[in-house]
Amino acid sequence: MLKRLARCIREYLRDTLLTPLLMIGEVVCECNIPIITASLINNIEAGCSMDVIWNHGFRLLLFAVISVTCGIFGGITAANASAGFAKNLRHDLYYKVQEFSFSNIDRFSTSSLVTRLTTDVANVQNAFMMIIRIAVRAPIMLVVAVIMSVQVGKKLSFVFAATIPILAFGLILMARLSMPLFRAVFKKYDRLNESVQENVQAMRVVKSFVREDYEIEKFTAASDDVRRDFLKAEKILALNAPLMQFCVYLSNILISFFAAKLIVTSGGTYLQVGTLASMITYSMQILMSLMMLSMIFVMITLASASAKRIVEVLNETSDIQNPAEPIVNVADGSVDFENVSFKYSARAENNALSHINLHISSGQTVGIIGGTGSSKTSLIQLICRLYDATEGTVKVGGVDVRQYDLETLRNQVAVVLQKNVLFSGSIKENLRWGDPDATDEDMIRICKLAQAHEFIIAHPNGYDTYIEQGGTNVSGGQKQRLCIARALLKKPKVLILDDSTSAVDTRTDALIRQALRTEIPDTTKFIIAQRISSIQDADLIVVMDGGCINAAGTHDQLLKSNQIYREVYESQNKAGGEQ
């Protein structure tokens, strides 16, 4: 896990290595100051000259300036290193998610991926900063301060042997009690994000059903769940401060008592007043180092849960990979399903598709119809390798789709999915997802084919009209037509329309189909539809039922031979007209 995360340091390696060196410099200077101070006090007590005082003062100033300088620059380099590390970590996570197949994304919920990209990365970033800065400073300060106190205070240093175990025991106990709570809270964060995401995305549904109170209750419950776990953990960690103060005051009392006793009994020969002052300073440094180490331990344990969740994503291998020697040319738009079966997960008991056999020539129009849950969308998702067939072979252009370069295949198979998505930006920017180099003339021509040109130019800004996030400022039918135009700009060999004209009227639907027939005759077209009128002039109509092909044929053939198709047709043509 650490090796995988370390790859994200990259160009910030210099700052990462420089920070510990600066921390060492700060600690060395800081630990020398009490010795110089003790020597100064002892010399003043003995009646030294001003030269001695100036000499000690200069050394104190020098060490203080060096210590502060190292601390300032150490803070800057630590901030640069940790912020850069987090940036690279988010970059790697985001790019990894882009490589995922749909089956990989199914294994991670959207809300969980958002939490990993935000909260988890922030936790790891904070831990990284502490590791290269405080985790270097604290143990070195502890070791040096102990060595210095033994040299200066001799027998007096045994006080630390009494107080350190008390503090260490308390800190370890707090960490052991709080860490399970911190680990559990991340899954609850996922549920909290999921609640927010669903509510924002489905705001229109929430308001239309007047379910604001229900959604508020659901969010409050998830938020309170997170709060309760954090509150339990924070209550435990709150004992850290009083325990620390107890150990500090106990050390000061014991050191003062035994030091005073040694000074009196030895007549000031064994221990001097300056030495006592330095011992008190070292006791503070030792105990503060232990407190910092305890916080580091808590932070690292908290971050380790986040790091594991991050590495799960980084180490996830996409189920769909490019072959070793991919084919980079799609000959034509012919599509063949050869005894294809498919299930969404290896753990699934039943197939989504079973024993599919279809042979479609390049340029044909294929209509697909069937009831909800009949796996119409599952069928077409195998063509562009959004999923891979569990059994059998899917071929495009006479070649198994698993032998193609993924980018090549998907550039030649344009899909307008059931859920139409537009991105924030102008209409032009959305259309150029299909072809980044498309000219204005290309876009106008294609939008005319998709019956989108008229409503676009009706806007004051025409093709420069800004599309709000998710396309909320255009109607469902307008969104569908823009998505069809975007797909046509790819000039694909296979075009898949997954119920993509459901929100347009029958006249517009007919005009779009007519344009597809005349303008892209060599492109193989798959049209999934609920309306018979959208597919009745197709070269081949496939009736899906329960993940299997119930029947295949032309409109006239299916009307005569297939009960499912006939029932759908008759239900849509009651009273002598389509509804």
Short mmCIF file of N, CA, C and O in Angstrom, two decimals, residues 35-57 60 272-275 277:
data_model
loop_
_atom_site.label_atom_id
_atom_site.label_comp_id
_atom_site.label_asym_id
_atom_site.label_seq_id
_atom_site.Cartn_x
_atom_site.Cartn_y
_atom_site.Cartn_z
N ILE A 35 20.60 24.11 27.15
CA ILE A 35 21.96 23.94 27.70
C ILE A 35 22.66 25.29 27.81
O ILE A 35 23.29 25.60 28.83
N ILE A 36 22.54 26.09 26.75
CA ILE A 36 23.17 27.42 26.76
C ILE A 36 22.53 28.29 27.84
O ILE A 36 23.21 29.04 28.56
N THR A 37 21.20 28.20 27.96
CA THR A 37 20.49 28.97 28.99
C THR A 37 20.94 28.57 30.39
O THR A 37 21.17 29.42 31.27
N ALA A 38 21.07 27.24 30.61
CA ALA A 38 21.53 26.75 31.91
C ALA A 38 22.93 27.26 32.22
O ALA A 38 23.21 27.70 33.34
N SER A 39 23.82 27.22 31.22
CA SER A 39 25.19 27.71 31.41
C SER A 39 25.19 29.21 31.74
O SER A 39 25.94 29.67 32.60
N LEU A 40 24.33 29.98 31.06
CA LEU A 40 24.24 31.42 31.30
C LEU A 40 23.79 31.70 32.72
O LEU A 40 24.37 32.55 33.42
N ILE A 41 22.74 30.99 33.19
CA ILE A 41 22.23 31.20 34.55
C ILE A 41 23.29 30.85 35.59
O ILE A 41 23.51 31.59 36.57
N ASN A 42 23.96 29.72 35.35
CA ASN A 42 25.01 29.30 36.29
C ASN A 42 26.16 30.30 36.33
O ASN A 42 26.72 30.59 37.40
N ASN A 43 26.54 30.85 35.18
CA ASN A 43 27.63 31.83 35.13
C ASN A 43 27.23 33.13 35.80
O ASN A 43 28.04 33.78 36.49
N ILE A 44 25.98 33.57 35.58
CA ILE A 44 25.51 34.79 36.25
C ILE A 44 25.50 34.60 37.75
O ILE A 44 25.89 35.50 38.52
N GLU A 45 25.04 33.38 38.19
CA GLU A 45 25.02 33.08 39.61
C GLU A 45 26.43 33.10 40.21
O GLU A 45 26.64 33.53 41.36
N ALA A 46 27.43 32.74 39.39
CA ALA A 46 28.83 32.72 39.87
C ALA A 46 29.49 34.08 39.74
O ALA A 46 30.66 34.24 40.15
N GLY A 47 28.77 35.07 39.15
CA GLY A 47 29.33 36.42 39.03
C GLY A 47 30.25 36.58 37.84
O GLY A 47 31.39 37.04 37.99
N CYS A 48 29.75 36.25 36.63
CA CYS A 48 30.58 36.33 35.43
C CYS A 48 30.63 37.76 34.90
O CYS A 48 29.86 38.63 35.31
N SER A 49 31.54 37.98 33.93
CA SER A 49 31.67 39.29 33.30
C SER A 49 30.65 39.43 32.18
O SER A 49 30.02 38.46 31.74
N MET A 50 30.51 40.68 31.64
CA MET A 50 29.57 40.94 30.54
C MET A 50 29.99 40.23 29.25
O MET A 50 29.14 39.88 28.42
N ASP A 51 31.27 39.99 29.09
CA ASP A 51 31.73 39.28 27.89
C ASP A 51 31.12 37.88 27.81
O ASP A 51 30.71 37.43 26.74
N VAL A 52 31.07 37.23 28.99
CA VAL A 52 30.48 35.88 29.02
C VAL A 52 28.98 35.95 28.69
O VAL A 52 28.44 35.13 27.95
N ILE A 53 28.31 36.97 29.23
CA ILE A 53 26.87 37.12 28.97
C ILE A 53 26.61 37.39 27.49
O ILE A 53 25.72 36.81 26.87
N TRP A 54 27.43 38.32 26.90
CA TRP A 54 27.27 38.61 25.46
C TRP A 54 27.53 37.36 24.61
O TRP A 54 26.83 37.12 23.62
N ASN A 55 28.52 36.58 25.00
CA ASN A 55 28.85 35.36 24.25
C ASN A 55 27.68 34.37 24.27
O ASN A 55 27.28 33.83 23.24
N HIS A 56 27.12 34.17 25.47
CA HIS A 56 25.97 33.25 25.59
C HIS A 56 24.75 33.80 24.84
O HIS A 56 24.00 33.05 24.19
N GLY A 57 24.55 35.13 24.95
CA GLY A 57 23.41 35.74 24.28
C GLY A 57 23.50 35.59 22.77
O GLY A 57 22.47 35.33 22.10
N LEU A 60 22.66 32.03 21.86
CA LEU A 60 21.21 31.81 21.97
C LEU A 60 20.46 32.39 20.77
O LEU A 60 19.56 31.76 20.20
N GLN A 272 22.98 22.74 39.86
CA GLN A 272 22.85 24.19 39.99
C GLN A 272 21.47 24.65 39.53
O GLN A 272 20.72 23.90 38.89
N VAL A 273 21.17 25.91 39.81
CA VAL A 273 19.87 26.47 39.47
C VAL A 273 19.64 26.46 37.95
O VAL A 273 18.56 26.13 37.46
N GLY A 274 20.67 26.80 37.18
CA GLY A 274 20.55 26.80 35.72
C GLY A 274 20.26 25.41 35.19
O GLY A 274 19.47 25.23 34.24
N THR A 275 20.88 24.42 35.80
CA THR A 275 20.65 23.03 35.40
C THR A 275 19.20 22.63 35.67
O THR A 275 18.56 21.93 34.87
N ALA A 277 16.63 24.64 35.65
CA ALA A 277 15.80 25.29 34.62
C ALA A 277 15.84 24.51 33.32
O ALA A 277 14.81 24.33 32.64
#
